[in-house]
mmCIF file of C-alpha atoms and ligand atoms in Angstrom:
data_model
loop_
_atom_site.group_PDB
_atom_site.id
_atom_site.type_symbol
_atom_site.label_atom_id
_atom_site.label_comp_id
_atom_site.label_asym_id
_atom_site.label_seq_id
_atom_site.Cartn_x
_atom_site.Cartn_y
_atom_site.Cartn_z
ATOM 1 C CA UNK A 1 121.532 -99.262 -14.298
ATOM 2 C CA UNK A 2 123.535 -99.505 -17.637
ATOM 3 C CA UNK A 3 123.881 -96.158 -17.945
ATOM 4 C CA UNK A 4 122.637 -96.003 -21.456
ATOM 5 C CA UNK A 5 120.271 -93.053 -22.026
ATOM 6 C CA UNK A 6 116.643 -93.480 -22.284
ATOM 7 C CA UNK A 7 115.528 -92.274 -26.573
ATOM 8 C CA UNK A 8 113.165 -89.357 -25.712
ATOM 9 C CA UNK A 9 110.061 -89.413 -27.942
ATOM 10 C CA UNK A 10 110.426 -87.343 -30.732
ATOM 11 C CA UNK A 11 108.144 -83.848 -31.425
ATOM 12 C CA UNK A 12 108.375 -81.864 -34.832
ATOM 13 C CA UNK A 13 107.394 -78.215 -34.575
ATOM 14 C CA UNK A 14 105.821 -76.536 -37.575
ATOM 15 C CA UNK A 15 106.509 -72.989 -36.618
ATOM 16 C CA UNK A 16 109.169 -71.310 -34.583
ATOM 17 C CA UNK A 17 106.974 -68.381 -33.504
ATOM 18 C CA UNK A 18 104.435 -70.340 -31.491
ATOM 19 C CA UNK A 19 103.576 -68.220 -28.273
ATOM 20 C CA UNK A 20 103.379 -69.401 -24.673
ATOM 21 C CA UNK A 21 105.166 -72.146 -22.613
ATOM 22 C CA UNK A 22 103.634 -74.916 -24.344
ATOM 23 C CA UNK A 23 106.611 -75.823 -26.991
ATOM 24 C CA UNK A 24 109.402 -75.049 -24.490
ATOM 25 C CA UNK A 25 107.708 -77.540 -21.790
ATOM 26 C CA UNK A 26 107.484 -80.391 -24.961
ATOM 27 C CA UNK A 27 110.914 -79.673 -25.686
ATOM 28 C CA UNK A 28 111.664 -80.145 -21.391
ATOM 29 C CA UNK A 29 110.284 -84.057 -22.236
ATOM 30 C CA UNK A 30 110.733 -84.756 -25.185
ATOM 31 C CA UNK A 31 113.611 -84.881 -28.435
ATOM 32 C CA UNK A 32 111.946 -81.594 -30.002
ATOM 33 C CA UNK A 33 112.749 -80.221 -33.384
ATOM 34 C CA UNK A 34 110.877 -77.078 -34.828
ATOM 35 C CA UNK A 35 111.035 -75.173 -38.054
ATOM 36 C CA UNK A 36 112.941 -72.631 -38.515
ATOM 37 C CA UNK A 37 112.493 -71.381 -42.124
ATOM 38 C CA UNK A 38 111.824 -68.121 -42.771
ATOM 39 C CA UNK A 39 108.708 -69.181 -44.380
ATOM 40 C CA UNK A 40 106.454 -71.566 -43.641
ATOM 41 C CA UNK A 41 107.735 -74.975 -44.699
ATOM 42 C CA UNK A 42 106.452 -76.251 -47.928
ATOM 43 C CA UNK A 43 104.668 -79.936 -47.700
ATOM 44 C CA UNK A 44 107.430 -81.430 -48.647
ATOM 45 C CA UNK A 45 109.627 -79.802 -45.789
ATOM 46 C CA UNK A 46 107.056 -80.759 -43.210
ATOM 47 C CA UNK A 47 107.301 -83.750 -44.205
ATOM 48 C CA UNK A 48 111.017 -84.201 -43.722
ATOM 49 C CA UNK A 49 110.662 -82.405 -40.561
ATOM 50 C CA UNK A 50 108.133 -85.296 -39.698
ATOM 51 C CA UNK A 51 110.325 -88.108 -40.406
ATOM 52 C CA UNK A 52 110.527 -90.716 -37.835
ATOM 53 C CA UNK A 53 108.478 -88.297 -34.951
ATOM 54 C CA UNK A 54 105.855 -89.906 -32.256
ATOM 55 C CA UNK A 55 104.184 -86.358 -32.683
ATOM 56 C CA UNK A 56 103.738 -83.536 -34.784
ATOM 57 C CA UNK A 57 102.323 -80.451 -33.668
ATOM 58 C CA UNK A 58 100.940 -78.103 -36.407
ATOM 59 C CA UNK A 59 99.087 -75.157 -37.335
ATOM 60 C CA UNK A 60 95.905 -75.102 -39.187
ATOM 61 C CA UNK A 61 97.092 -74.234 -42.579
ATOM 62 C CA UNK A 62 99.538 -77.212 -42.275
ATOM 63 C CA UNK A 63 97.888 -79.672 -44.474
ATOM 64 C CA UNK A 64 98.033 -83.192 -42.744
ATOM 65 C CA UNK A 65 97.153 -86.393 -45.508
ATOM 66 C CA UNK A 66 98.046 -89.585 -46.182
ATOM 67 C CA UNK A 67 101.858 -88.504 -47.674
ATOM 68 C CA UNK A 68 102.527 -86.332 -44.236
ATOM 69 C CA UNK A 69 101.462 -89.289 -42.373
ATOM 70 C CA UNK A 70 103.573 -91.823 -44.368
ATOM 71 C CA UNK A 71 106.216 -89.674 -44.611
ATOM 72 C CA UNK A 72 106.386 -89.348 -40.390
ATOM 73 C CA UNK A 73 106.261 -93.412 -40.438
ATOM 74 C CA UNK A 74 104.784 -95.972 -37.980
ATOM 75 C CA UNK A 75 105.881 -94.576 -35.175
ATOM 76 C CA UNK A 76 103.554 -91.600 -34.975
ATOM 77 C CA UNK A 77 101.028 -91.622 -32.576
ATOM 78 C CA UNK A 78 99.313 -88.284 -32.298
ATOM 79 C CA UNK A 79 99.081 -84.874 -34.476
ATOM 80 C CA UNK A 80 98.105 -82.129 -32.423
ATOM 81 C CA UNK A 81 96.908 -78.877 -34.148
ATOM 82 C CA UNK A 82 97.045 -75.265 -32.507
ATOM 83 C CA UNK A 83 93.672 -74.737 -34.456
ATOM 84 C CA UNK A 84 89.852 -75.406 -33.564
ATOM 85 C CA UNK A 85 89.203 -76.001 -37.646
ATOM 86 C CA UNK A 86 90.650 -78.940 -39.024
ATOM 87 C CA UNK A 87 89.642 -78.741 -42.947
ATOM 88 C CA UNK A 88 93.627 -79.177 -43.250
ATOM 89 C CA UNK A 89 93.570 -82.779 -42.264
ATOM 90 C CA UNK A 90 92.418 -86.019 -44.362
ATOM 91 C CA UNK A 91 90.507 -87.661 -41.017
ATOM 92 C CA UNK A 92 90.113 -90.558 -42.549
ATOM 93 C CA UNK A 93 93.858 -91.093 -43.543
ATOM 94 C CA UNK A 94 94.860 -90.924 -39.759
ATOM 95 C CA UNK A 95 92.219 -92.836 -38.577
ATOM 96 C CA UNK A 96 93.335 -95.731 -40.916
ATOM 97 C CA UNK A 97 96.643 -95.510 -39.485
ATOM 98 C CA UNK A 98 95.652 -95.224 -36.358
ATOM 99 C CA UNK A 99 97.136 -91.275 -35.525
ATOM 100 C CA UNK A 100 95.300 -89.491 -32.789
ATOM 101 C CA UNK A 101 94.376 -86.141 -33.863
ATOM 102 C CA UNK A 102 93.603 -83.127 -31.913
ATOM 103 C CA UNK A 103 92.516 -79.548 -32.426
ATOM 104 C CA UNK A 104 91.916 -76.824 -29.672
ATOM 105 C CA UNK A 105 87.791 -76.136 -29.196
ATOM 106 C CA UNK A 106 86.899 -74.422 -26.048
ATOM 107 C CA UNK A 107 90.060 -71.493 -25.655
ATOM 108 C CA UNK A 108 88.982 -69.252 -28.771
ATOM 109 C CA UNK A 109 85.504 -68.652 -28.886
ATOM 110 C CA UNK A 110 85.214 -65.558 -27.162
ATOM 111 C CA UNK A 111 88.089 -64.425 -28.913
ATOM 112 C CA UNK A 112 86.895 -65.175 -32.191
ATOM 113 C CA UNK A 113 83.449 -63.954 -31.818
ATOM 114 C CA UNK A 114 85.186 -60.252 -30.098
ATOM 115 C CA UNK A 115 86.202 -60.139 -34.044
ATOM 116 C CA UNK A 116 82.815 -61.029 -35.542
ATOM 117 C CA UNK A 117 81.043 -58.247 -33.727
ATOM 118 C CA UNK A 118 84.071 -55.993 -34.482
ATOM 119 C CA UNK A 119 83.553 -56.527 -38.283
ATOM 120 C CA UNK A 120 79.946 -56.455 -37.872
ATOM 121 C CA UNK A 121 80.478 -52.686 -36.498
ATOM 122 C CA UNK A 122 82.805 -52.069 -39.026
ATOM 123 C CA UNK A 123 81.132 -52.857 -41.970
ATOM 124 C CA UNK A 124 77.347 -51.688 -40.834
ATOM 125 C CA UNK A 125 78.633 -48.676 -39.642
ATOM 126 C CA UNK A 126 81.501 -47.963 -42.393
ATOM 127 C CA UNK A 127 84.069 -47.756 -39.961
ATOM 128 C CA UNK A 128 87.149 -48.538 -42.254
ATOM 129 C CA UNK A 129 86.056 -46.487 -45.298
ATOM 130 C CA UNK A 130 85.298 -43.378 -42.934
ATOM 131 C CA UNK A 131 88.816 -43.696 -41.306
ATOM 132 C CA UNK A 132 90.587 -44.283 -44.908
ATOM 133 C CA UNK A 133 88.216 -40.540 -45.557
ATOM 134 C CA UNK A 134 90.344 -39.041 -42.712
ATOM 135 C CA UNK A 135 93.892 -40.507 -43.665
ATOM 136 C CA UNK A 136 93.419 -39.074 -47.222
ATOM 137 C CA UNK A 137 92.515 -35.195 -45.367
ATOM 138 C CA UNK A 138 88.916 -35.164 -46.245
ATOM 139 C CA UNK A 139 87.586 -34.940 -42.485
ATOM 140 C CA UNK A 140 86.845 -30.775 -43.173
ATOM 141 C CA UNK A 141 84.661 -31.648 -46.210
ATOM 142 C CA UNK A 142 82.666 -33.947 -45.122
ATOM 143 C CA UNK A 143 78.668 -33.297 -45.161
ATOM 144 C CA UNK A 144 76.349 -35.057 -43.124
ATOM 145 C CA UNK A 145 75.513 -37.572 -44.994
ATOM 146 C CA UNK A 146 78.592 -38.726 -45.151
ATOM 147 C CA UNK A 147 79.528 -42.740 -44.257
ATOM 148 C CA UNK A 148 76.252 -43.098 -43.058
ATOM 149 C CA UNK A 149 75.909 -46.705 -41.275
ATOM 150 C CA UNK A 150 73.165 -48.826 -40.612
ATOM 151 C CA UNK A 151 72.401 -49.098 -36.850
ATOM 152 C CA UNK A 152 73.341 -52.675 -35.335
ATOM 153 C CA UNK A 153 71.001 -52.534 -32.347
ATOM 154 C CA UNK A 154 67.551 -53.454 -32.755
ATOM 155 C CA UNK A 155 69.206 -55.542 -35.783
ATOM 156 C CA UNK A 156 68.497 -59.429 -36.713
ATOM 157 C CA UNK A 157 71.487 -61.568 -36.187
ATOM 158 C CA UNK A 158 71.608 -64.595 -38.061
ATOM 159 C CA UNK A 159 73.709 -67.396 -37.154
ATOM 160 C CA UNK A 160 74.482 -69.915 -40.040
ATOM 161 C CA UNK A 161 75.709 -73.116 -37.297
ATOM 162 C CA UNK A 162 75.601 -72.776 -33.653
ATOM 163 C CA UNK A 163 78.523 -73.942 -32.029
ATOM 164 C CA UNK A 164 80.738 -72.058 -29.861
ATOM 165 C CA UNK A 165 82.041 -69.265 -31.720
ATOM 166 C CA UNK A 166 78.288 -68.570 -32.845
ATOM 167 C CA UNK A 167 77.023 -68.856 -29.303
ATOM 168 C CA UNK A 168 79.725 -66.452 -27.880
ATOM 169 C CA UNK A 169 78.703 -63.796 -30.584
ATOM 170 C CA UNK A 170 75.201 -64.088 -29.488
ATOM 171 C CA UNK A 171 75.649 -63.488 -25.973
ATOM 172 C CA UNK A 172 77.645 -60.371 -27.168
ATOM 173 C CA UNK A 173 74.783 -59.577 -29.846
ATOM 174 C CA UNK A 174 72.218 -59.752 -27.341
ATOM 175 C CA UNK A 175 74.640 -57.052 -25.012
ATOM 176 C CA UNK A 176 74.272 -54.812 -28.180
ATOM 177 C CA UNK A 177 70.539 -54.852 -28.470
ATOM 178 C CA UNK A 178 70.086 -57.198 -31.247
ATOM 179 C CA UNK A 179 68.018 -60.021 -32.048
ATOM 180 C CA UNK A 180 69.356 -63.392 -32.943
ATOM 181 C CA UNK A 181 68.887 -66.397 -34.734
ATOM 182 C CA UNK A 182 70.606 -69.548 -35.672
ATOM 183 C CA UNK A 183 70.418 -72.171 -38.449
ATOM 184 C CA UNK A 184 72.341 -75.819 -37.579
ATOM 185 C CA UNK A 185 70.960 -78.321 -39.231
ATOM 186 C CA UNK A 186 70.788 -80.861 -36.247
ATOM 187 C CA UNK A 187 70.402 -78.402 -33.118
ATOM 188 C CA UNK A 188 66.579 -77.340 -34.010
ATOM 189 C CA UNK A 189 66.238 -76.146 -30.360
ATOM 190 C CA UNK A 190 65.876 -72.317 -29.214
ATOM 191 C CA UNK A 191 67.225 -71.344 -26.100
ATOM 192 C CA UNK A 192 67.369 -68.065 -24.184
ATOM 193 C CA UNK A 193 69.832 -66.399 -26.511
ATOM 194 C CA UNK A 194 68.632 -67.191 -30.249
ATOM 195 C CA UNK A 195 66.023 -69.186 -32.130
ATOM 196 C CA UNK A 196 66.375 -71.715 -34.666
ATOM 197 C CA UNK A 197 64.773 -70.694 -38.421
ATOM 198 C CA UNK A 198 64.976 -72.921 -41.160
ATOM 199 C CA UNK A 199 67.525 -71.596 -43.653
ATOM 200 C CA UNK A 200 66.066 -69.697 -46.092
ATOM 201 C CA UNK A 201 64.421 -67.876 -43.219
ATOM 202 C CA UNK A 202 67.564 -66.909 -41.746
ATOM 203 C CA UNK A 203 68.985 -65.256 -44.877
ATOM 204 C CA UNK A 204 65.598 -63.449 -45.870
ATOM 205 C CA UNK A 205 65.032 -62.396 -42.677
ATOM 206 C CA UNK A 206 68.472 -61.300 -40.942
ATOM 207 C CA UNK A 207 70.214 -57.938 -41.317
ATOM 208 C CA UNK A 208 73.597 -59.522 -40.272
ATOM 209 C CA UNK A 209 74.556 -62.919 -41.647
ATOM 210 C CA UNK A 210 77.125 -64.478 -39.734
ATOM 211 C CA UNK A 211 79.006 -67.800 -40.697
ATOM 212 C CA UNK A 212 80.081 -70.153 -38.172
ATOM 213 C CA UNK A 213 79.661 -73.506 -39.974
ATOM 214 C CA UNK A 214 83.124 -76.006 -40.608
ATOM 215 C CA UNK A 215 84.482 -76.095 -43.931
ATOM 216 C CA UNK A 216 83.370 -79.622 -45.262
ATOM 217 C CA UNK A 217 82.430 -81.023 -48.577
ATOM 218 C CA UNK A 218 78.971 -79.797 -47.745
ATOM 219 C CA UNK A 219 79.633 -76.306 -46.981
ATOM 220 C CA UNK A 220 82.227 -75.209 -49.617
ATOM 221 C CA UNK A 221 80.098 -72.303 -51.603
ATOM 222 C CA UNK A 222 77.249 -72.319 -49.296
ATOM 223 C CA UNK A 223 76.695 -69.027 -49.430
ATOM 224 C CA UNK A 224 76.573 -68.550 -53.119
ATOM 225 C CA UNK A 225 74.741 -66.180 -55.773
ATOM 226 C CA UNK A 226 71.596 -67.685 -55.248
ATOM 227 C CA UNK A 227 71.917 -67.333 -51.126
ATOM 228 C CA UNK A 228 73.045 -63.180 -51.627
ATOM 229 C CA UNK A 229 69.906 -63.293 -53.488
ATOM 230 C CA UNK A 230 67.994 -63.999 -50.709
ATOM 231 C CA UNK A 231 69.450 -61.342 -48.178
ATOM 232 C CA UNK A 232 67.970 -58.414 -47.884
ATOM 233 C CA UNK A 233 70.279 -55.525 -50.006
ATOM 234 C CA UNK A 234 70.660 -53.527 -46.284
ATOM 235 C CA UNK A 235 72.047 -56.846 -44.693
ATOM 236 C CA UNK A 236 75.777 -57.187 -43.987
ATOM 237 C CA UNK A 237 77.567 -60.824 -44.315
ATOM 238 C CA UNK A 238 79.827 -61.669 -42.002
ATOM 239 C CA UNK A 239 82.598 -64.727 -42.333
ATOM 240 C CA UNK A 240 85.041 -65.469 -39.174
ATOM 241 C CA UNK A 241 84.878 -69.194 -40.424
ATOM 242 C CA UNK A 242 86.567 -70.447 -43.134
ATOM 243 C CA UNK A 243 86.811 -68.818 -47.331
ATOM 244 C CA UNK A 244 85.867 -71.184 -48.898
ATOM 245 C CA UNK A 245 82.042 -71.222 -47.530
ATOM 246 C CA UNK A 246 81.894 -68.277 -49.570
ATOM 247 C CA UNK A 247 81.567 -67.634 -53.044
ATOM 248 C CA UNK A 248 83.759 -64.538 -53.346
ATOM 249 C CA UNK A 249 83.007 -64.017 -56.804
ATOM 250 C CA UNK A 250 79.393 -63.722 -56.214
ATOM 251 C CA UNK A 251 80.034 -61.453 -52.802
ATOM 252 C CA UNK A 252 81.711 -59.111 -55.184
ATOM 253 C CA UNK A 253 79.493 -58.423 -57.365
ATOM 254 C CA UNK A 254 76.782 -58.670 -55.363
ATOM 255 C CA UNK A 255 77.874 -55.816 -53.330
ATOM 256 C CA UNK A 256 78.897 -54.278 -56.187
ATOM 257 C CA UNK A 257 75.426 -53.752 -57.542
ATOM 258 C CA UNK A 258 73.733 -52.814 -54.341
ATOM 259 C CA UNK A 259 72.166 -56.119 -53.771
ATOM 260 C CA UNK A 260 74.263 -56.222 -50.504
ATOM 261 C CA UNK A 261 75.019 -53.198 -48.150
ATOM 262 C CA UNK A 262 78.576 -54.911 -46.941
ATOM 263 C CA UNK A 263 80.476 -57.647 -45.681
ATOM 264 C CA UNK A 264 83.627 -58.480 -42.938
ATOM 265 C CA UNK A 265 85.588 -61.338 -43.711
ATOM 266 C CA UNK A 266 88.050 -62.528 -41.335
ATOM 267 C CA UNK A 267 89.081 -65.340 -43.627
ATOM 268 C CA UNK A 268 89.334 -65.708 -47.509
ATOM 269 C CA UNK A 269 89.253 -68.575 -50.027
ATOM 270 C CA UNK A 270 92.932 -69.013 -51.261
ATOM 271 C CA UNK A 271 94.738 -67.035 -48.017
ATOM 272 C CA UNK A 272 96.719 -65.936 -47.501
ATOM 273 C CA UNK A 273 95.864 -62.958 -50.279
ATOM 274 C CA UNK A 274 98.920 -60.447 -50.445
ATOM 275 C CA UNK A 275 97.976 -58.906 -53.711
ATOM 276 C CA UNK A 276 97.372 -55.327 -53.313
ATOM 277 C CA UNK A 277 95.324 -54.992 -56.554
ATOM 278 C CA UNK A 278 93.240 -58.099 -55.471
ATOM 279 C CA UNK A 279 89.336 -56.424 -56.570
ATOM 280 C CA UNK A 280 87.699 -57.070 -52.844
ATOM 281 C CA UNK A 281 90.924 -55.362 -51.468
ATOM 282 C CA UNK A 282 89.453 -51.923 -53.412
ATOM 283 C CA UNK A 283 85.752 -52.774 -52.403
ATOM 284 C CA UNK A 284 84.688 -50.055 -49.849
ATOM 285 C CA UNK A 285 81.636 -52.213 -48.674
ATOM 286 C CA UNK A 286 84.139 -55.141 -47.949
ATOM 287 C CA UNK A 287 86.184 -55.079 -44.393
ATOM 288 C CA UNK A 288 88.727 -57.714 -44.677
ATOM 289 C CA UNK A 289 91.041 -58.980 -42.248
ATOM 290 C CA UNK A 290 93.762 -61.436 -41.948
ATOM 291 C CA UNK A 291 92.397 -64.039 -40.615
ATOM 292 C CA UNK A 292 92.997 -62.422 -36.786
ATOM 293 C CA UNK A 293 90.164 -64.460 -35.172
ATOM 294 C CA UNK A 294 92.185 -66.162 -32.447
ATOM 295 C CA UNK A 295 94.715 -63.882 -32.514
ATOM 296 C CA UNK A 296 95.480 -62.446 -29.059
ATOM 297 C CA UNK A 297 98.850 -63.243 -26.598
ATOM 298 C CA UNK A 298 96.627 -65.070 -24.354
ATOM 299 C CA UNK A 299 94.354 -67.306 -26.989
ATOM 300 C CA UNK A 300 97.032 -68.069 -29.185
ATOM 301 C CA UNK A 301 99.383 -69.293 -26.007
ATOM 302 C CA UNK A 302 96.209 -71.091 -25.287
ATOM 303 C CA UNK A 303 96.056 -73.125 -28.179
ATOM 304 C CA UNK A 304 99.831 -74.150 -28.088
ATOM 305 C CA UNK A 305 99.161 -75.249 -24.800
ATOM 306 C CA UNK A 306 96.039 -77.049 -25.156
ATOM 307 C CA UNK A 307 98.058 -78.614 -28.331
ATOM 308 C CA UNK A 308 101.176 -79.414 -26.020
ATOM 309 C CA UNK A 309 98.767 -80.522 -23.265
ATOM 310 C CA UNK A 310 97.045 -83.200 -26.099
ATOM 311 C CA UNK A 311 100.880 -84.536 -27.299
ATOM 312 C CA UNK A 312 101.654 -85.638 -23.184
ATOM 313 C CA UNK A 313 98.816 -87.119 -22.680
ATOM 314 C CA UNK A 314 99.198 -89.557 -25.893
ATOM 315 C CA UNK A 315 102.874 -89.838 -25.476
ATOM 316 C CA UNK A 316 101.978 -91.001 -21.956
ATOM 317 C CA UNK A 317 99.473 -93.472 -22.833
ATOM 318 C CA UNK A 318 96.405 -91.188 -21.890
ATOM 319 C CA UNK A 319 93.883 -90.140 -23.735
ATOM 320 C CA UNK A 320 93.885 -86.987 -25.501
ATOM 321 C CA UNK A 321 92.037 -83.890 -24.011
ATOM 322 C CA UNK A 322 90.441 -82.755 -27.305
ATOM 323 C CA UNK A 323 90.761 -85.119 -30.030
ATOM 324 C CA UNK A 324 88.860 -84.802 -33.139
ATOM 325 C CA UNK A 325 85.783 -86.056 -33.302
ATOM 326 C CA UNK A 326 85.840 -89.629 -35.460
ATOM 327 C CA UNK A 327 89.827 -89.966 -35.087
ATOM 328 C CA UNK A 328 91.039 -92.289 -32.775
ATOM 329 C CA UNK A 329 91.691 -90.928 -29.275
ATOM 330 C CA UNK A 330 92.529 -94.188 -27.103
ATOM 331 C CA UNK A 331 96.114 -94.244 -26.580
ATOM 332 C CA UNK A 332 97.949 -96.953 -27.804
ATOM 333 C CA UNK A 333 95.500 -97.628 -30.648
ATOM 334 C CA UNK A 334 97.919 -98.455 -33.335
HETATM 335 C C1 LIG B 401 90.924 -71.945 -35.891
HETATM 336 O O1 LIG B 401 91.430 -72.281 -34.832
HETATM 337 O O2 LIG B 401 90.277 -72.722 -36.598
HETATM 338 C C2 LIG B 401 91.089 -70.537 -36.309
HETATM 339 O O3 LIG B 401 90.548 -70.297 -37.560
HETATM 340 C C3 LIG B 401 92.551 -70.189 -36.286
HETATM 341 O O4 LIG B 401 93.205 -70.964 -37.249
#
């Protein structure tokens, strides 16, 4: 033994507030810096933070391309994000450089779909207008006709993609007496919880539209003014994907004219939104939350963990639990 200390692998953190065990263990291993702005860091801060690291591990809003990964420098092996989307990262950059990715499928689907159905309920049944009614004293005046809903059992479901966040929402759909459906443009099969209908079916024929689909160059705007069109003017539209599949222009004024009876959106195009005179703030019809799909203390521990759980296993010349599909994922590939 020379006695000189063995350099620990370094880890950048992108947030300070990440929940669980999972950082603290990483920083038990491993030469761990995190962030500790008071906002999140800018790109060009992550990208100092990322200087020299073997692994970054980042939130989905971090946007991961070709600059981040030069920036971090040769040595990086793996970036691991406490997110199932990954419409932040440039695949192709890592996978030219040889950077494992990884992303956190299989912990928040339950999660995530507990929200769908909770905006479905909301906006069918006008849960957040009829409570705003009661805030501003107008619970004594009310006449019977008041917030009236549309029921949600005995309701069509449609499912725009059918991974696991859509399957979880049908099993829970199915509890609540609905019917379901599902459009994926590969996975043509039925099975005992929903049957596949070709698009154009599914929007024409569903009371509740629900979008499940990633964000990709093929699905930015897919649900546009000509796909509101289609929708019945009683059906709701529900997004606990990503904003950008939807054309919030067109949502607006669709509901605006009646052509739509109401929508939940879990996640908006530019969030995060923070202006209070922002139109589909003021929309009664629209529910809108911030972006609170996976957020619960056990999911969101979850995904740090699963995230932590992905940087060991590449530091230690394993392969990565969940890596991305079409990244690299066999240790050592660079
Ligand atoms: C995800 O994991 O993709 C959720 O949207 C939370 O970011």
């Amino acid at each position: 033994m020379n006695g000189t200390p063995a350099i620990r692998p370094r880890v950048a953190v992108s947030r300070s507030e990440l929940p669980g065990g999972g950082v603290a263990r990483l920083a038990s291993r491993y030469d761990v810096t995190v962030w500790e702005g008071a906002a999140p860091p800018t790109p060009a801060q992550l990208a100092e933070l990322a200087r020299d690291c073997e692994a970054l591990l980042l939130i989905g809003s971090d946007r991961v391309g070709a600059e981040l990964l030069d920036a971090a420098g040769p040595r990086l092996r793996v970036v691991a994000l406490a997110s199932m989307g990954y419409d932040s990262v440039d695949v192709a950059a890592a996978s030219e450089r040889g950077v494992v990715v990884t992303h956190t499928p299989d912990v928040l689907a339950d999660t995530t779909a507990d929200v769908a159905i909770a905006l479905i309920l909301m906006a069918r049944r006008r849960l957040v207008d009829s409570m705003d009614a009661m805030r501003r004293g107008e619970w004594g005046s009310l006449p019977m006709n008041a917030f009236l809903g549309l029921d949600v059992h005995g309701a069509t479901l449609g499912l725009i993609g059918y991974g696991q966040i859509a399957r979880a929402l049908a099993r829970r759909a199915v509890g609540f007496g609905m019917r379901v459906q599902h459009h994926h443009p590969r996975r043509k099969e039925d099975d005992e919880l929903s049957r596949w209908v070709p698009f154009e079916e599914l929007l024409s024929t569903s009371d509740v539209v629900s979008v499940h689909t990633p964000l990709t160059p093929e699905t930015v705007g897919m649900i546009g003014a000509a796909e509101l069109a289609r929708m019945k003017p009683t059906a709701t539209l529900v997004n606990t994907a990503r904003g950008g599949i939807v054309d919030e222009d067109a949502l607006l004024s669709a509901l605006r004219r009646g052509e739509l009876h109401s929508a939940g959106l879990d996640v908006m195009v530019d969030e995060p939104r923070v202006d209070p005179a922002d139109p589909l703030f003021a929309e009664p019809r629209l529910v809108v939350l911030p972006h609170v799909g996976s957020a619960t203390v056990q999911t969101r521990a979850a995904m740090v963990e699963l995230a932590a759980r992905n940087i060991e296993a590449v530091l230690s010349g394993e392969s990565a639990p969940t890596p991305l599909p079409g990244t690299a994922h066999r240790p050592g590939a660079r």
